Coordinates of C-alpha atoms in Angstrom, one line a residue:
M73 CA 9.8 45.7 -41.8
K74 CA 13.5 45.3 -40.9
L75 CA 12.7 46.9 -37.4
R76 CA 9.8 44.4 -36.9
S77 CA 12.0 41.5 -38.0
S78 CA 14.8 42.7 -35.6
L79 CA 12.4 43.0 -32.8
S80 CA 11.1 39.5 -33.4
N81 CA 14.6 38.1 -33.6
L82 CA 15.4 39.8 -30.4
L83 CA 12.3 38.4 -28.6
V84 CA 13.0 34.9 -29.9
E85 CA 16.6 35.2 -28.5
I86 CA 15.3 36.3 -25.1
I87 CA 12.8 33.4 -25.0
C88 CA 15.4 30.9 -26.0
L89 CA 17.7 32.1 -23.2
L90 CA 14.8 31.9 -20.6
F91 CA 14.4 28.3 -21.8
V92 CA 18.1 27.6 -21.6
L93 CA 18.2 29.0 -18.0
L94 CA 15.1 27.1 -17.1
F95 CA 16.2 23.6 -18.5
V96 CA 19.8 23.9 -17.3
Y97 CA 18.8 24.8 -13.8
A98 CA 16.1 22.1 -13.8
A99 CA 18.5 19.5 -15.0
I100 CA 21.3 20.4 -12.7
S101 CA 19.1 20.5 -9.8
K102 CA 17.9 16.9 -10.5
L103 CA 21.4 15.7 -11.0
L104 CA 22.8 17.3 -7.8
D105 CA 20.1 15.7 -5.8
F106 CA 19.8 12.6 -8.0
E107 CA 18.6 10.1 -5.3
H108 CA 15.8 12.5 -4.2
F109 CA 14.6 13.0 -7.7
R110 CA 14.6 9.2 -8.4
V111 CA 12.5 8.6 -5.1
Q112 CA 10.1 11.3 -6.3
L113 CA 9.8 9.7 -9.8
G114 CA 9.2 6.3 -8.0
Q115 CA 6.3 8.0 -6.3
S116 CA 4.8 9.5 -9.4
P117 CA 1.4 8.0 -10.3
L118 CA 2.3 8.5 -14.1
L119 CA 6.0 7.4 -14.2
S120 CA 6.6 4.9 -11.3
A121 CA 7.0 1.9 -13.4
F122 CA 9.4 3.7 -15.7
A123 CA 11.3 5.7 -13.1
G124 CA 14.6 3.6 -13.8
W125 CA 15.2 5.1 -17.2
I126 CA 13.2 8.4 -17.0
V127 CA 15.3 9.5 -14.2
W128 CA 18.3 9.8 -16.6
L129 CA 16.2 10.8 -19.7
V130 CA 14.5 13.9 -18.3
P131 CA 17.7 15.9 -17.3
G132 CA 19.3 14.5 -20.4
V133 CA 16.8 15.9 -22.6
E134 CA 16.6 19.3 -20.8
L135 CA 20.3 19.7 -21.4
L136 CA 20.1 18.5 -25.0
I137 CA 17.3 21.1 -25.7
A138 CA 19.3 23.9 -24.0
L139 CA 22.3 23.0 -26.1
L140 CA 20.0 23.0 -29.4
L141 CA 18.8 26.5 -28.3
L142 CA 22.3 27.8 -28.2
I143 CA 23.3 26.7 -31.7
P144 CA 21.8 28.8 -34.5
K145 CA 21.7 26.0 -36.9
Y146 CA 19.4 23.8 -34.6
K147 CA 17.5 26.7 -32.9
K148 CA 14.3 26.0 -34.7
A149 CA 14.4 22.3 -33.6
G150 CA 15.3 23.4 -30.1
I151 CA 12.2 25.6 -29.9
Y152 CA 9.9 22.9 -31.1
A153 CA 11.4 20.5 -28.6
A154 CA 11.0 22.9 -25.8
F155 CA 7.3 23.4 -26.9
A156 CA 6.7 19.7 -26.9
L157 CA 8.5 19.1 -23.6
M158 CA 6.5 21.9 -21.8
I159 CA 3.3 20.4 -23.2
M160 CA 4.3 17.1 -21.7
F161 CA 5.1 18.7 -18.3
S162 CA 1.7 20.6 -18.4
A163 CA -0.2 17.3 -19.4
Y164 CA 1.6 15.4 -16.7
I165 CA 0.5 18.0 -14.0
F166 CA -3.0 18.1 -15.4
I167 CA -3.4 14.2 -15.2
V168 CA -1.9 14.1 -11.7
L169 CA -4.4 16.8 -10.4
H170 CA -7.5 15.3 -12.1
Y171 CA -7.1 11.7 -12.7
S172 CA -4.3 10.1 -10.5
S173 CA -5.1 8.3 -7.3
F174 CA -3.0 10.7 -5.3
V175 CA -0.9 13.7 -5.7
P176 CA 2.9 13.3 -5.3
C177 CA 5.6 15.7 -4.3
S178 CA 7.0 18.3 -6.7
C179 CA 10.0 17.8 -9.0
G180 CA 12.9 19.5 -7.2
G181 CA 14.7 22.9 -7.2
I182 CA 12.8 26.2 -6.8
L183 CA 9.9 24.7 -8.5
E184 CA 9.3 22.4 -5.6
K185 CA 8.2 25.4 -3.5
M186 CA 5.3 25.9 -5.9
S187 CA 1.9 24.4 -5.5
W188 CA 0.7 22.0 -8.3
N189 CA -1.7 24.5 -9.7
T190 CA 0.9 27.2 -9.6
H191 CA 3.4 24.9 -11.3
L192 CA 0.7 24.1 -14.1
L193 CA 0.2 27.9 -14.8
F194 CA 4.1 28.3 -14.8
N195 CA 4.3 25.5 -17.5
I196 CA 1.6 27.0 -19.6
L197 CA 3.3 30.4 -19.5
F198 CA 6.2 28.8 -21.0
V199 CA 4.1 26.9 -23.5
V200 CA 2.8 30.2 -24.7
L201 CA 6.3 31.7 -24.9
A202 CA 7.5 28.7 -27.0
A203 CA 4.6 29.0 -29.3
A204 CA 5.3 32.7 -29.8
A205 CA 8.9 32.0 -30.5
I206 CA 7.9 29.4 -33.1
L207 CA 5.6 31.8 -34.8
M208 CA 8.1 34.7 -34.7
H209 CA 11.1 32.6 -35.8
D210 CA 9.3 31.0 -38.8
G211 CA 7.5 34.4 -39.6
S212 CA 11.0 36.2 -39.7
A213 CA 12.6 33.5 -41.7
A214 CA 9.7 33.4 -44.4
K215 CA 10.2 35.7 -47.2
K216 CA 8.2 34.3 -50.2
N217 CA 5.2 32.8 -48.5
P218 CA 4.6 34.0 -44.8
K219 CA 1.1 32.7 -44.7
G220 CA 2.1 29.2 -45.7
T221 CA 4.9 29.2 -43.2
F222 CA 2.4 30.4 -40.5
R223 CA 0.1 27.5 -41.5
T224 CA 3.0 25.1 -41.4
A225 CA 3.9 26.3 -37.9
I226 CA 0.3 25.9 -36.6
I227 CA 0.2 22.3 -38.0
G228 CA 3.6 21.5 -36.5
M229 CA 2.5 22.8 -33.0
S230 CA -0.9 21.0 -33.3
F231 CA 1.0 17.8 -34.1
S232 CA 3.4 18.3 -31.3
V233 CA 0.4 19.1 -28.8
I234 CA -1.4 15.9 -29.8
M235 CA 1.7 13.7 -29.6
S236 CA 3.0 15.1 -26.3
I237 CA -0.4 14.6 -24.6
A238 CA -0.7 11.1 -26.2
V239 CA 2.6 10.2 -24.9
M240 CA 1.7 11.1 -21.2
V241 CA -1.7 9.4 -21.5
I242 CA 0.0 6.3 -22.6
L243 CA 2.6 6.4 -19.9
F244 CA -0.1 7.0 -17.2
L245 CA -2.2 4.1 -18.4
S246 CA 0.6 1.8 -18.7
S247 CA 2.3 2.8 -15.4
E248 CA -1.0 2.3 -13.6
E249 CA -1.6 -1.1 -15.1
I250 CA 2.0 -2.1 -14.2
M251 CA 2.0 -0.8 -10.8
H252 CA -1.3 -2.2 -9.8
H253 CA -0.9 -5.6 -11.3
E254 CA 2.7 -6.3 -12.2
N255 CA 4.5 -4.1 -9.7
P256 CA 8.3 -4.0 -9.9
F257 CA 8.6 -3.5 -6.2
I258 CA 8.1 0.2 -6.2
R259 CA 6.0 1.6 -3.3
R260 CA 3.7 4.7 -3.7
F261 CA 3.4 6.9 -0.6
P262 CA 0.4 9.3 -0.9
N263 CA 0.6 12.4 1.3
H264 CA -1.1 11.7 4.7
P265 CA -3.4 8.9 3.9
A266 CA -4.2 8.6 7.7
M267 CA -3.8 11.1 10.4
L268 CA -3.2 10.5 14.2
A269 CA -6.7 10.9 15.9
G270 CA -6.2 9.5 19.3
Q271 CA -3.8 7.9 21.8
Q272 CA -3.9 6.1 25.1
D273 CA -1.2 4.9 27.5
L274 CA -2.0 1.2 28.2
H275 CA 0.8 1.0 30.8
F276 CA 1.7 -2.5 29.7
N277 CA 2.8 -4.1 26.4
S278 CA 0.9 -7.3 26.9
Y279 CA -2.3 -6.2 25.2
Y280 CA -3.5 -7.6 21.8
F281 CA -6.4 -6.8 19.6
A282 CA -9.5 -8.8 20.2
G283 CA -11.8 -7.0 17.8
F284 CA -13.8 -3.9 16.9
S285 CA -17.5 -4.3 17.2
E286 CA -20.6 -2.1 17.7
G287 CA -18.5 1.0 18.0
R288 CA -15.9 -0.2 20.4
I289 CA -12.5 -1.6 20.1
Y290 CA -11.6 -4.5 22.3
L291 CA -8.3 -5.7 23.6
G292 CA -7.3 -8.9 25.4
N293 CA -4.2 -9.4 27.6
Y294 CA -1.7 -12.2 27.3
T295 CA -0.8 -12.1 31.0
N296 CA -4.3 -11.7 32.2
P297 CA -6.3 -13.9 29.8
L298 CA -9.7 -13.2 31.1
H299 CA -9.3 -9.4 31.3
V300 CA -10.9 -7.4 28.5
L301 CA -10.2 -3.6 27.9
S302 CA -12.3 -1.5 25.5
F303 CA -12.4 2.0 24.1
D304 CA -14.7 4.2 22.0
P305 CA -13.5 4.9 18.5
E306 CA -11.7 8.0 19.6
L307 CA -9.9 6.3 22.5
K308 CA -11.4 8.7 25.0
K309 CA -13.6 6.3 27.0
R310 CA -12.3 3.2 28.4
S311 CA -14.0 0.3 30.2
T312 CA -12.9 -3.0 31.5
A313 CA -14.6 -6.4 31.8
E314 CA -13.8 -9.8 33.3
V315 CA -14.8 -13.1 31.5
T316 CA -16.4 -15.6 33.6
L317 CA -15.8 -19.3 32.7
E318 CA -18.8 -21.6 33.0
T319 CA -17.6 -24.6 31.1
G320 CA -15.9 -26.5 34.0
N321 CA -12.3 -27.1 34.6
K322 CA -10.2 -27.2 31.3
P323 CA -6.5 -27.2 31.0
F324 CA -6.1 -23.8 29.4
K325 CA -2.6 -22.8 28.3
M326 CA -2.9 -20.1 25.5
I327 CA -6.3 -18.3 25.9
R328 CA -7.1 -15.7 23.2
I329 CA -10.2 -13.6 23.2
A330 CA -12.1 -12.5 20.0
V331 CA -15.0 -10.3 19.8
N332 CA -17.5 -10.6 16.9
G333 CA -20.8 -8.7 16.8
S334 CA -22.4 -8.8 20.2
Y335 CA -20.5 -12.0 21.2
F336 CA -17.1 -12.8 22.4
Y337 CA -15.2 -16.1 22.2
L338 CA -12.3 -17.8 24.1
K339 CA -10.0 -19.7 21.9
D340 CA -7.3 -22.2 23.0
G341 CA -6.0 -24.6 20.5
T342 CA -4.0 -26.8 23.0
V343 CA -7.1 -27.9 24.7
P344 CA -8.7 -27.6 22.1
I345 CA -11.6 -25.3 22.8
V346 CA -13.7 -22.5 21.6
V347 CA -16.4 -21.2 23.8
G348 CA -18.6 -18.1 23.5
G349 CA -20.9 -15.8 25.2
D350 CA -22.5 -12.4 25.2
T351 CA -20.8 -9.2 25.7
K352 CA -23.6 -8.0 28.0
D353 CA -22.6 -10.3 30.8
W354 CA -19.3 -11.8 29.6
K355 CA -20.2 -15.3 30.6
A356 CA -18.5 -18.0 28.5
D357 CA -21.1 -20.5 28.5
K358 CA -21.5 -22.0 24.8
E359 CA -18.9 -24.4 23.9
F360 CA -18.1 -25.5 20.3
K361 CA -18.3 -29.2 20.9
G362 CA -16.0 -31.2 18.8
M363 CA -13.5 -28.6 18.0
P364 CA -10.2 -30.1 16.7
Y365 CA -6.7 -28.9 17.8
F366 CA -5.5 -25.8 16.2
T367 CA -2.6 -23.4 16.0
H368 CA -4.8 -20.4 14.9
A369 CA -8.6 -19.7 14.7
E370 CA -10.8 -17.1 13.4
I371 CA -14.5 -16.9 14.1
M372 CA -16.5 -16.7 10.8
D373 CA -19.9 -16.5 12.4
S374 CA -21.8 -17.9 15.4
T375 CA -21.4 -21.5 14.2
K376 CA -18.4 -21.6 12.0
V377 CA -14.8 -21.4 12.9
L378 CA -11.9 -21.1 10.4
F379 CA -8.8 -22.7 11.8
R380 CA -5.1 -23.8 10.9
T381 CA -3.8 -27.0 12.3
N382 CA -0.6 -29.0 12.2
N383 CA -1.8 -32.2 13.9
G384 CA -1.8 -34.3 10.8
K385 CA 0.9 -36.2 9.0
N386 CA 4.4 -34.8 9.3
R387 CA 2.8 -31.9 11.2
I388 CA 2.2 -30.0 7.9
N389 CA 0.1 -26.9 8.3
T390 CA -3.5 -27.2 7.0
L391 CA -6.5 -25.1 6.9
G392 CA -10.0 -26.2 8.0
I393 CA -13.6 -25.1 8.7
F394 CA -15.4 -26.4 11.7
S395 CA -19.2 -26.1 11.8
A396 CA -20.7 -26.3 15.2
D397 CA -24.3 -27.2 14.1
K398 CA -26.6 -29.9 15.4
Y399 CA -24.1 -32.4 14.0
P400 CA -20.6 -30.9 14.3
K401 CA -18.5 -31.3 11.2
T402 CA -14.9 -30.5 10.3
V403 CA -13.7 -30.0 6.6
Y404 CA -10.0 -29.8 5.9
K405 CA -8.8 -27.8 2.8
K406 CA -5.5 -29.5 2.2
V407 CA -4.9 -27.9 -1.2
L408 CA -4.9 -24.2 0.0
L409 CA -1.5 -24.1 1.7
Q410 CA 1.4 -25.1 -0.7
K411 CA 4.6 -26.7 0.6
Q412 CA 8.0 -25.3 -0.7
I413 CA 10.4 -26.9 1.7
D414 CA 9.1 -28.7 4.6
G415 CA 5.3 -27.7 4.8
V416 CA 5.6 -26.4 8.3
F417 CA 7.9 -23.4 8.5
D418 CA 7.6 -22.5 4.9
T419 CA 3.8 -22.4 5.1
D420 CA 3.7 -20.4 8.4
G421 CA 1.7 -17.3 8.2
L422 CA -1.4 -15.2 9.2
L423 CA -5.0 -16.5 8.9
M424 CA -7.6 -13.8 8.5
Y425 CA -11.3 -13.7 7.6
S426 CA -13.2 -10.6 6.0
A427 CA -16.7 -10.8 7.5
Q428 CA -17.7 -8.0 5.1
M429 CA -16.6 -9.8 1.9
H430 CA -17.0 -13.4 3.2
K431 CA -13.5 -14.1 2.2
I432 CA -10.8 -16.3 3.8
I433 CA -7.3 -14.8 3.5
Y434 CA -3.9 -16.5 4.4
L435 CA -0.7 -14.5 4.2
Y436 CA 2.6 -16.3 4.1
Y437 CA 5.4 -14.9 6.5
Y438 CA 8.3 -16.0 4.4
R439 CA 7.3 -15.5 0.7
N440 CA 5.4 -12.8 -1.2
E441 CA 2.1 -14.7 -1.5
F442 CA -1.5 -14.8 0.0
I443 CA -4.3 -16.9 -0.7
I444 CA -7.9 -15.7 -1.1
A445 CA -10.7 -18.3 -0.7
D446 CA -14.6 -18.0 -0.4
K447 CA -16.3 -18.7 3.0
N448 CA -16.5 -22.4 2.1
G449 CA -12.8 -22.7 1.6
K450 CA -12.8 -22.8 -2.2
L451 CA -9.8 -21.2 -3.7
D452 CA -10.4 -17.8 -5.5
Y453 CA -6.9 -17.1 -6.4
R454 CA -3.4 -16.9 -5.2
G455 CA -2.1 -13.2 -5.0
H456 CA 1.3 -11.8 -4.5
T457 CA 2.7 -9.0 -2.5
I458 CA 4.8 -6.5 -4.4
D459 CA 8.2 -7.8 -3.1
T460 CA 10.1 -10.4 -5.1
T461 CA 10.8 -13.1 -2.5
S462 CA 8.8 -15.9 -4.2
K463 CA 10.4 -18.7 -2.3
A464 CA 10.9 -18.9 1.5
K465 CA 14.4 -18.3 2.5
I466 CA 14.6 -20.6 5.5
K467 CA 16.9 -23.4 6.7
V468 CA 15.3 -26.2 8.5
A469 CA 17.1 -28.7 10.8
Y470 CA 15.7 -32.1 11.7
L471 CA 16.2 -33.6 15.2
K472 CA 15.5 -37.0 16.7
N473 CA 15.5 -39.1 13.5
H474 CA 13.4 -36.4 11.6
T475 CA 10.7 -36.5 14.3
E476 CA 11.4 -32.9 15.3
S477 CA 12.3 -29.8 13.2
T478 CA 13.6 -26.4 14.0
M479 CA 15.0 -23.4 12.2
A480 CA 18.7 -23.8 11.5
A481 CA 19.1 -20.0 10.9
P482 CA 17.2 -16.8 11.3
P483 CA 14.6 -16.8 8.5
L484 CA 13.9 -13.7 6.2
V485 CA 10.6 -12.4 7.2
V486 CA 8.8 -10.9 4.2
N487 CA 5.3 -10.0 5.8
A488 CA 5.3 -9.5 9.4
N489 CA 1.7 -8.8 10.2
A490 CA -1.5 -8.0 8.4
A491 CA -5.1 -6.9 8.9
V492 CA -8.1 -7.0 6.7
F493 CA -11.3 -4.9 6.4
G494 CA -13.7 -5.4 3.6
N495 CA -11.9 -5.6 0.3
L496 CA -8.7 -4.0 1.7
L497 CA -5.7 -6.0 2.9
F498 CA -3.0 -4.1 5.0
V499 CA 0.5 -5.9 5.0
H500 CA 3.3 -5.0 7.2
S501 CA 6.2 -5.7 4.9
K502 CA 9.7 -6.2 6.2
I503 CA 11.4 -5.8 2.8
R504 CA 12.8 -2.5 1.3
G505 CA 11.4 -1.6 -2.0
K506 CA 13.0 0.4 -4.9
Y507 CA 13.8 4.0 -4.4
E508 CA 13.1 3.9 -0.6
S509 CA 15.3 5.6 1.9
D510 CA 16.8 3.8 5.0
I511 CA 15.6 6.8 7.2
L512 CA 12.0 6.0 6.4
R513 CA 12.4 2.4 7.4
E514 CA 14.1 3.4 10.5
Q515 CA 11.4 5.8 11.5
A516 CA 8.4 3.9 10.5
V517 CA 6.7 0.6 9.7
I518 CA 5.5 0.3 6.2
L519 CA 2.1 -1.0 5.5
D520 CA 1.2 -2.0 1.9
I521 CA -2.6 -1.8 1.0
Y522 CA -4.0 -4.3 -1.5
D523 CA -7.5 -4.4 -3.1
I524 CA -8.3 -8.4 -2.7
N525 CA -11.3 -8.0 -5.1
K526 CA -9.5 -6.1 -7.9
K527 CA -6.2 -8.2 -7.2
A528 CA -4.3 -4.9 -7.2
Y529 CA -1.7 -3.2 -5.1
L530 CA -3.0 0.4 -4.2
F531 CA -0.3 2.2 -2.4
S532 CA 1.6 2.2 0.9
C533 CA 1.3 4.0 4.3
P534 CA 4.0 4.7 6.9
V535 CA 3.1 4.3 10.6
Y536 CA 5.8 6.3 12.5
N537 CA 7.5 5.2 15.7
I538 CA 6.8 6.5 19.1
G539 CA 10.2 7.1 20.5
D540 CA 12.2 4.0 19.7
Q541 CA 9.1 1.8 19.7
K542 CA 7.7 0.5 16.4
L543 CA 4.2 -0.7 15.6
S544 CA 3.8 -4.3 16.8
S545 CA 0.2 -5.0 15.9
F546 CA -2.9 -3.4 14.4
I547 CA -6.6 -3.8 13.2
V548 CA -8.5 -2.0 10.6
T549 CA -12.1 -0.7 10.5
A550 CA -14.0 1.4 7.8
T551 CA -12.7 4.6 9.2
H552 CA -9.6 3.9 11.3
L553 CA -6.4 2.0 11.7
Y554 CA -5.7 1.1 15.4
G555 CA -2.2 0.1 16.4
I556 CA -0.2 -0.8 19.4
I557 CA 3.1 0.9 19.7
G558 CA 5.0 -0.2 22.8
N559 CA 2.6 0.7 25.6
E560 CA 0.7 3.2 23.6
L561 CA -2.7 2.3 21.7
V562 CA -3.0 4.8 18.8
A563 CA -5.9 5.5 16.3
Y564 CA -5.3 6.8 12.8
E565 CA -8.3 8.3 11.0
F566 CA -8.3 7.4 7.2
K567 CA -8.4 10.2 4.8
D568 CA -10.6 10.1 1.6
I569 CA -7.8 8.4 -0.4
I570 CA -8.3 5.2 1.6
K571 CA -12.0 5.5 2.4
K572 CA -12.9 5.7 -1.3
E573 CA -11.1 2.4 -1.9
I574 CA -13.4 0.6 0.6
Q575 CA -16.2 -1.1 -1.1
N576 CA -19.5 -0.6 0.3
V577 CA -21.2 -3.8 -0.5
G578 CA -22.3 -5.5 2.7
L579 CA -19.8 -3.6 4.9
K580 CA -20.4 -3.4 8.6
D581 CA -18.0 -2.1 11.3
N582 CA -16.9 -5.3 12.9

């Protein structure tokens, strides 16, 4: 009996020393590479929202448990704490692998070299060791009622398992709710949500995206406004076209081309004019008569144009919808854009239209806000990007007795660019989030992805530079993101993590 008891005590001591080594090593690794550990926690699908205090709590708890295991008086408490902590770590990995939206990086040290499944098996091994240590420790300590002590140990371990798993589930659900709907400006970067699938040298940096339709991507050219360049989705086959104007002489100044379905449109708000034609012959012969002046316009369908104008009182930006039916009609939606400072610069932004969801989207440049409205201009809701710049940080100077205005200082640009496809809004954010490295922002442009139907932030995707050139513009389809980086046209194919977020209702690739 004494021999068995001595063997049990020896095994308990060995297990305790293994846990001490594990926890001390893990804690010191985290503290020595603290910033890296904090970034990894910020990317965790379970702990993102709580990374600020968990980054200190985890190594602190690991060191505390190691200390308890070294003190005979508190050894039992230390073993139970080690058992509970390993259950939490195991539950964390199981939830990450089976229920989270993406799998983040590992947690540092030598354990970072393991795959997630190997890491789970490693944790389960230590759970078993802790359980064995509890049973052996309590069994050797029991003299009068070993069966009762064994039953108590089983009940204690069962309670620890239930509470540990419950804690991780609550953290997961709470963090997901906070990250998607009340984000504290923490970005999530899944592993490789899009992969480079094609690249073409455009030779010039004067191209812009005119649209994606019927299996081809179209580009216009600022310096050659009637020239159209197109590619297949893989960017392997290119073709060119020249638009022929058949609407008489017009004082064009800023022609922009847009392709929608099998039709193309020329837009120039300074004339103002919108004229369309068929991509079969590229003849611009169908004018939208009665089109008002505009600073930006998006084609909604063959008879409707969504536009922004500043031609009214005080030149304040206003959205409107023009209908080119038998009796042309313009309806202004003055309540959509909200003034903060001057109504001109502070409401400047990007106008978009999701043909798949029939939604109007307006994203402000200088504040963390976007507008979602239905195809008739009725406001659905005012959403927010995940940064904290709620008021435009601009200074406006007025000239010529307040008849003209200009920026008095460089503004803080919050949202530089954006594109929409279906229910997904891709936003190029200029603001650095929590736990983000300066190196990443130097090497890439960050695109934040939102679900406009769920009113939720999903995750972010870096688009890396080519040489010293950054992404300047982009569009999105059901399967790809196409971007212009310097003179290069690039195509990134979406992986399942993005594809599964695109809602299928009424989607078409244009």
